[in-house]
């Protein structure tokens, strides 16, 4: 894997940590773009007796998600990286489970969106810890905002549908998703 080209920046986070943060942000950008497309898939294809309520719910989740895509891309370019937001990059990089595109029943879409939101929320909370360890409070705050807003508006936010879907995070945590940032004990805090 080749090293990403970093741009000059006045951010006072060490270069290696910035590279790792940029990789993390590009991962989150891919996951967020994927979540964007999955919620739109549900919005477009939901059918059934609760159509209008679910149609509007999925659209409200989508609206929150789309705003966060731009924030992630802007933060990673501020850190000196290049945002990799093409569909090809997202398709290769996303760590979210795939969305079953053939379903139409409202309840099935509700469960699928709740499950992917649970996984997304768990992964984003892990990103907060990584940013804190790197000393990047600004990016950690961005991930806090994303977690709070996206997971809060989605199905399962008040419990019920999707609560057990968080177990999927455990499988993904063991995957080579994140580059853990470690400071040596001799480096200044």
Tab-separated table of C-alpha atoms in Angstrom:
chain	number	residue	atom	x	y	z
A	1	UNK	CA	0.000	0.000	0.000
A	2	UNK	CA	1.520	3.300	-1.036
A	3	UNK	CA	1.675	6.263	1.274
A	4	UNK	CA	-0.853	8.983	0.594
A	5	UNK	CA	0.536	12.309	-0.545
A	6	UNK	CA	0.050	14.855	2.202
A	7	UNK	CA	-0.323	18.568	1.587
A	8	UNK	CA	1.361	21.226	3.680
A	9	UNK	CA	-0.760	22.425	6.581
A	10	UNK	CA	-0.296	24.506	9.710
A	11	UNK	CA	-2.158	21.984	11.888
A	12	UNK	CA	0.038	21.216	14.907
A	13	UNK	CA	-0.491	17.437	14.855
A	14	UNK	CA	2.592	15.424	13.991
A	15	UNK	CA	2.892	14.237	10.382
A	16	UNK	CA	2.560	10.499	11.041
A	17	UNK	CA	-0.519	11.031	13.198
A	18	UNK	CA	-2.041	13.279	10.511
A	19	UNK	CA	-1.480	10.576	7.874
A	20	UNK	CA	-3.235	8.040	10.080
A	21	UNK	CA	-6.068	10.466	10.824
A	22	UNK	CA	-6.484	11.133	7.090
A	23	UNK	CA	-6.696	7.354	6.479
A	24	UNK	CA	-9.307	7.093	9.245
A	25	UNK	CA	-11.277	10.030	7.833
A	26	UNK	CA	-11.200	8.523	4.329
A	27	UNK	CA	-12.521	5.281	5.827
A	28	UNK	CA	-15.304	7.154	7.582
A	29	UNK	CA	-15.993	9.122	4.395
A	30	UNK	CA	-16.500	5.828	2.543
A	31	UNK	CA	-18.730	4.440	5.291
A	32	UNK	CA	-20.775	7.643	5.413
A	33	UNK	CA	-21.185	7.737	1.619
A	34	UNK	CA	-22.260	4.089	1.758
A	35	UNK	CA	-24.764	4.902	4.524
A	36	UNK	CA	-25.991	7.793	2.346
A	37	UNK	CA	-26.693	5.420	-0.551
A	38	UNK	CA	-28.250	2.748	1.668
A	39	UNK	CA	-30.717	5.166	3.251
A	40	UNK	CA	-31.626	6.508	-0.191
A	41	UNK	CA	-32.116	2.911	-1.426
A	42	UNK	CA	-34.600	2.357	1.412
A	43	UNK	CA	-36.297	5.709	0.750
A	44	UNK	CA	-36.801	4.953	-2.953
A	45	UNK	CA	-38.004	1.376	-2.589
A	46	UNK	CA	-40.093	1.134	0.574
A	47	UNK	CA	-43.628	-0.205	0.105
A	48	UNK	CA	-46.449	-1.169	2.426
A	49	UNK	CA	-48.966	0.201	4.889
A	50	UNK	CA	-46.443	2.492	6.618
A	51	UNK	CA	-45.034	3.810	3.356
A	52	UNK	CA	-45.258	7.551	3.997
A	53	UNK	CA	-43.896	7.407	7.561
A	54	UNK	CA	-40.948	5.212	6.546
A	55	UNK	CA	-40.360	7.157	3.311
A	56	UNK	CA	-40.058	10.371	5.347
A	57	UNK	CA	-37.967	8.706	8.078
A	58	UNK	CA	-35.417	7.398	5.569
A	59	UNK	CA	-35.318	10.795	3.875
A	60	UNK	CA	-34.647	12.544	7.207
A	61	UNK	CA	-31.788	10.131	7.986
A	62	UNK	CA	-30.428	10.686	4.492
A	63	UNK	CA	-30.536	14.481	4.910
A	64	UNK	CA	-28.440	14.305	8.086
A	65	UNK	CA	-25.972	11.850	6.517
A	66	UNK	CA	-25.388	13.907	3.369
A	67	UNK	CA	-24.425	16.960	5.434
A	68	UNK	CA	-21.789	14.932	7.298
A	69	UNK	CA	-20.120	13.678	4.112
A	70	UNK	CA	-18.929	17.195	3.309
A	71	UNK	CA	-17.753	17.824	6.871
A	72	UNK	CA	-15.594	14.663	6.836
A	73	UNK	CA	-14.048	15.529	3.475
A	74	UNK	CA	-13.281	19.081	4.556
A	75	UNK	CA	-11.682	17.952	7.824
A	76	UNK	CA	-9.401	15.463	6.111
A	77	UNK	CA	-8.249	18.050	3.573
A	78	UNK	CA	-7.626	20.490	6.444
A	79	UNK	CA	-5.316	17.853	7.947
A	80	UNK	CA	-3.379	17.779	4.659
A	81	UNK	CA	-4.982	14.773	2.986
A	82	UNK	CA	-6.976	14.225	-0.177
A	83	UNK	CA	-10.628	13.211	0.093
A	84	UNK	CA	-11.261	9.963	-1.779
A	85	UNK	CA	-15.001	10.167	-2.335
A	86	UNK	CA	-15.573	8.565	-5.718
A	87	UNK	CA	-18.014	5.666	-5.970
A	88	UNK	CA	-15.107	3.387	-6.878
A	89	UNK	CA	-13.173	4.371	-3.742
A	90	UNK	CA	-16.265	4.037	-1.561
A	91	UNK	CA	-17.073	0.615	-3.012
A	92	UNK	CA	-13.579	-0.669	-2.271
A	93	UNK	CA	-13.267	0.879	1.161
A	94	UNK	CA	-16.660	0.761	2.909
A	95	UNK	CA	-16.774	-1.507	5.942
A	96	UNK	CA	-20.561	-1.428	6.263
A	97	UNK	CA	-22.572	-4.554	5.485
A	98	UNK	CA	-24.129	-4.530	2.018
A	99	UNK	CA	-27.736	-3.484	1.571
A	100	UNK	CA	-30.208	-6.046	0.181
A	101	UNK	CA	-31.413	-4.151	-2.895
A	102	UNK	CA	-34.330	-6.426	-3.847
A	103	UNK	CA	-36.492	-5.918	-0.759
A	104	UNK	CA	-39.554	-3.695	-0.689
A	105	UNK	CA	-41.433	-4.435	2.572
A	106	UNK	CA	-41.308	-1.499	4.960
A	107	UNK	CA	-40.429	-3.659	7.977
A	108	UNK	CA	-37.496	-5.206	6.096
A	109	UNK	CA	-36.132	-1.797	5.131
A	110	UNK	CA	-36.592	-0.560	8.686
A	111	UNK	CA	-34.593	-3.474	10.091
A	112	UNK	CA	-31.875	-3.153	7.435
A	113	UNK	CA	-31.427	0.582	8.023
A	114	UNK	CA	-31.462	0.140	11.810
A	115	UNK	CA	-28.821	-2.606	11.535
A	116	UNK	CA	-26.482	-0.558	9.338
A	117	UNK	CA	-26.939	2.485	11.600
A	118	UNK	CA	-25.960	0.388	14.617
A	119	UNK	CA	-22.781	-0.792	12.894
A	120	UNK	CA	-22.026	2.735	11.659
A	121	UNK	CA	-22.542	4.181	15.139
A	122	UNK	CA	-20.229	1.618	16.715
A	123	UNK	CA	-17.480	2.252	14.177
A	124	UNK	CA	-17.801	5.998	14.533
A	125	UNK	CA	-17.522	5.724	18.324
A	126	UNK	CA	-14.275	3.781	17.822
A	127	UNK	CA	-13.036	6.611	15.603
A	128	UNK	CA	-13.631	9.049	18.475
A	129	UNK	CA	-11.250	7.037	20.674
A	130	UNK	CA	-8.604	6.938	17.944
A	131	UNK	CA	-8.790	10.714	17.477
A	132	UNK	CA	-8.559	11.281	21.218
A	133	UNK	CA	-5.477	9.072	21.380
A	134	UNK	CA	-3.918	11.088	18.544
A	135	UNK	CA	-4.634	14.326	20.378
A	136	UNK	CA	-7.025	15.537	17.665
A	137	UNK	CA	-9.954	16.901	19.646
A	138	UNK	CA	-11.442	18.675	16.629
A	139	UNK	CA	-11.859	15.456	14.637
A	140	UNK	CA	-13.055	13.630	17.759
A	141	UNK	CA	-15.720	16.336	18.176
A	142	UNK	CA	-16.736	15.904	14.541
A	143	UNK	CA	-17.197	12.163	15.100
A	144	UNK	CA	-19.169	12.868	18.295
A	145	UNK	CA	-21.465	15.144	16.313
A	146	UNK	CA	-21.870	12.569	13.545
A	147	UNK	CA	-22.636	9.779	15.988
A	148	UNK	CA	-25.138	11.865	17.912
A	149	UNK	CA	-27.000	13.232	14.934
A	150	UNK	CA	-27.063	10.251	12.576
A	151	UNK	CA	-27.739	7.506	15.084
A	152	UNK	CA	-30.264	9.686	16.946
A	153	UNK	CA	-32.511	10.284	13.909
A	154	UNK	CA	-32.513	6.711	12.654
A	155	UNK	CA	-34.811	3.805	13.371
A	156	UNK	CA	-33.917	2.131	16.637
A	157	UNK	CA	-32.736	5.402	18.186
A	158	UNK	CA	-35.124	4.965	21.091
A	159	UNK	CA	-34.493	1.227	21.319
A	160	UNK	CA	-36.311	-1.641	19.749
A	161	UNK	CA	-35.466	-2.366	16.134
A	162	UNK	CA	-31.767	-2.577	15.521
A	163	UNK	CA	-30.553	-2.749	19.119
A	164	UNK	CA	-28.985	-6.171	18.634
A	165	UNK	CA	-27.409	-5.095	15.364
A	166	UNK	CA	-24.610	-3.485	17.366
A	167	UNK	CA	-23.209	-6.978	17.809
A	168	UNK	CA	-22.054	-6.728	14.183
A	169	UNK	CA	-19.539	-4.115	15.294
A	170	UNK	CA	-17.653	-6.783	17.227
A	171	UNK	CA	-16.935	-8.656	14.011
A	172	UNK	CA	-15.717	-5.495	12.282
A	173	UNK	CA	-13.536	-4.325	15.152
A	174	UNK	CA	-11.218	-7.280	14.619
A	175	UNK	CA	-10.880	-6.452	10.927
A	176	UNK	CA	-7.994	-4.273	9.727
A	177	UNK	CA	-10.247	-1.223	9.673
A	178	UNK	CA	-8.330	1.271	11.723
A	179	UNK	CA	-4.720	2.215	11.978
A	180	UNK	CA	-4.227	2.642	15.696
A	181	UNK	CA	-2.261	5.718	16.588
A	182	UNK	CA	0.161	5.207	19.442
A	183	UNK	CA	2.296	7.858	21.038
A	184	UNK	CA	5.595	6.773	22.470
A	185	UNK	CA	5.941	7.342	26.185
A	186	UNK	CA	8.870	9.664	25.553
A	187	UNK	CA	6.956	12.005	23.263
A	188	UNK	CA	5.362	15.138	24.720
A	189	UNK	CA	1.643	14.911	25.434
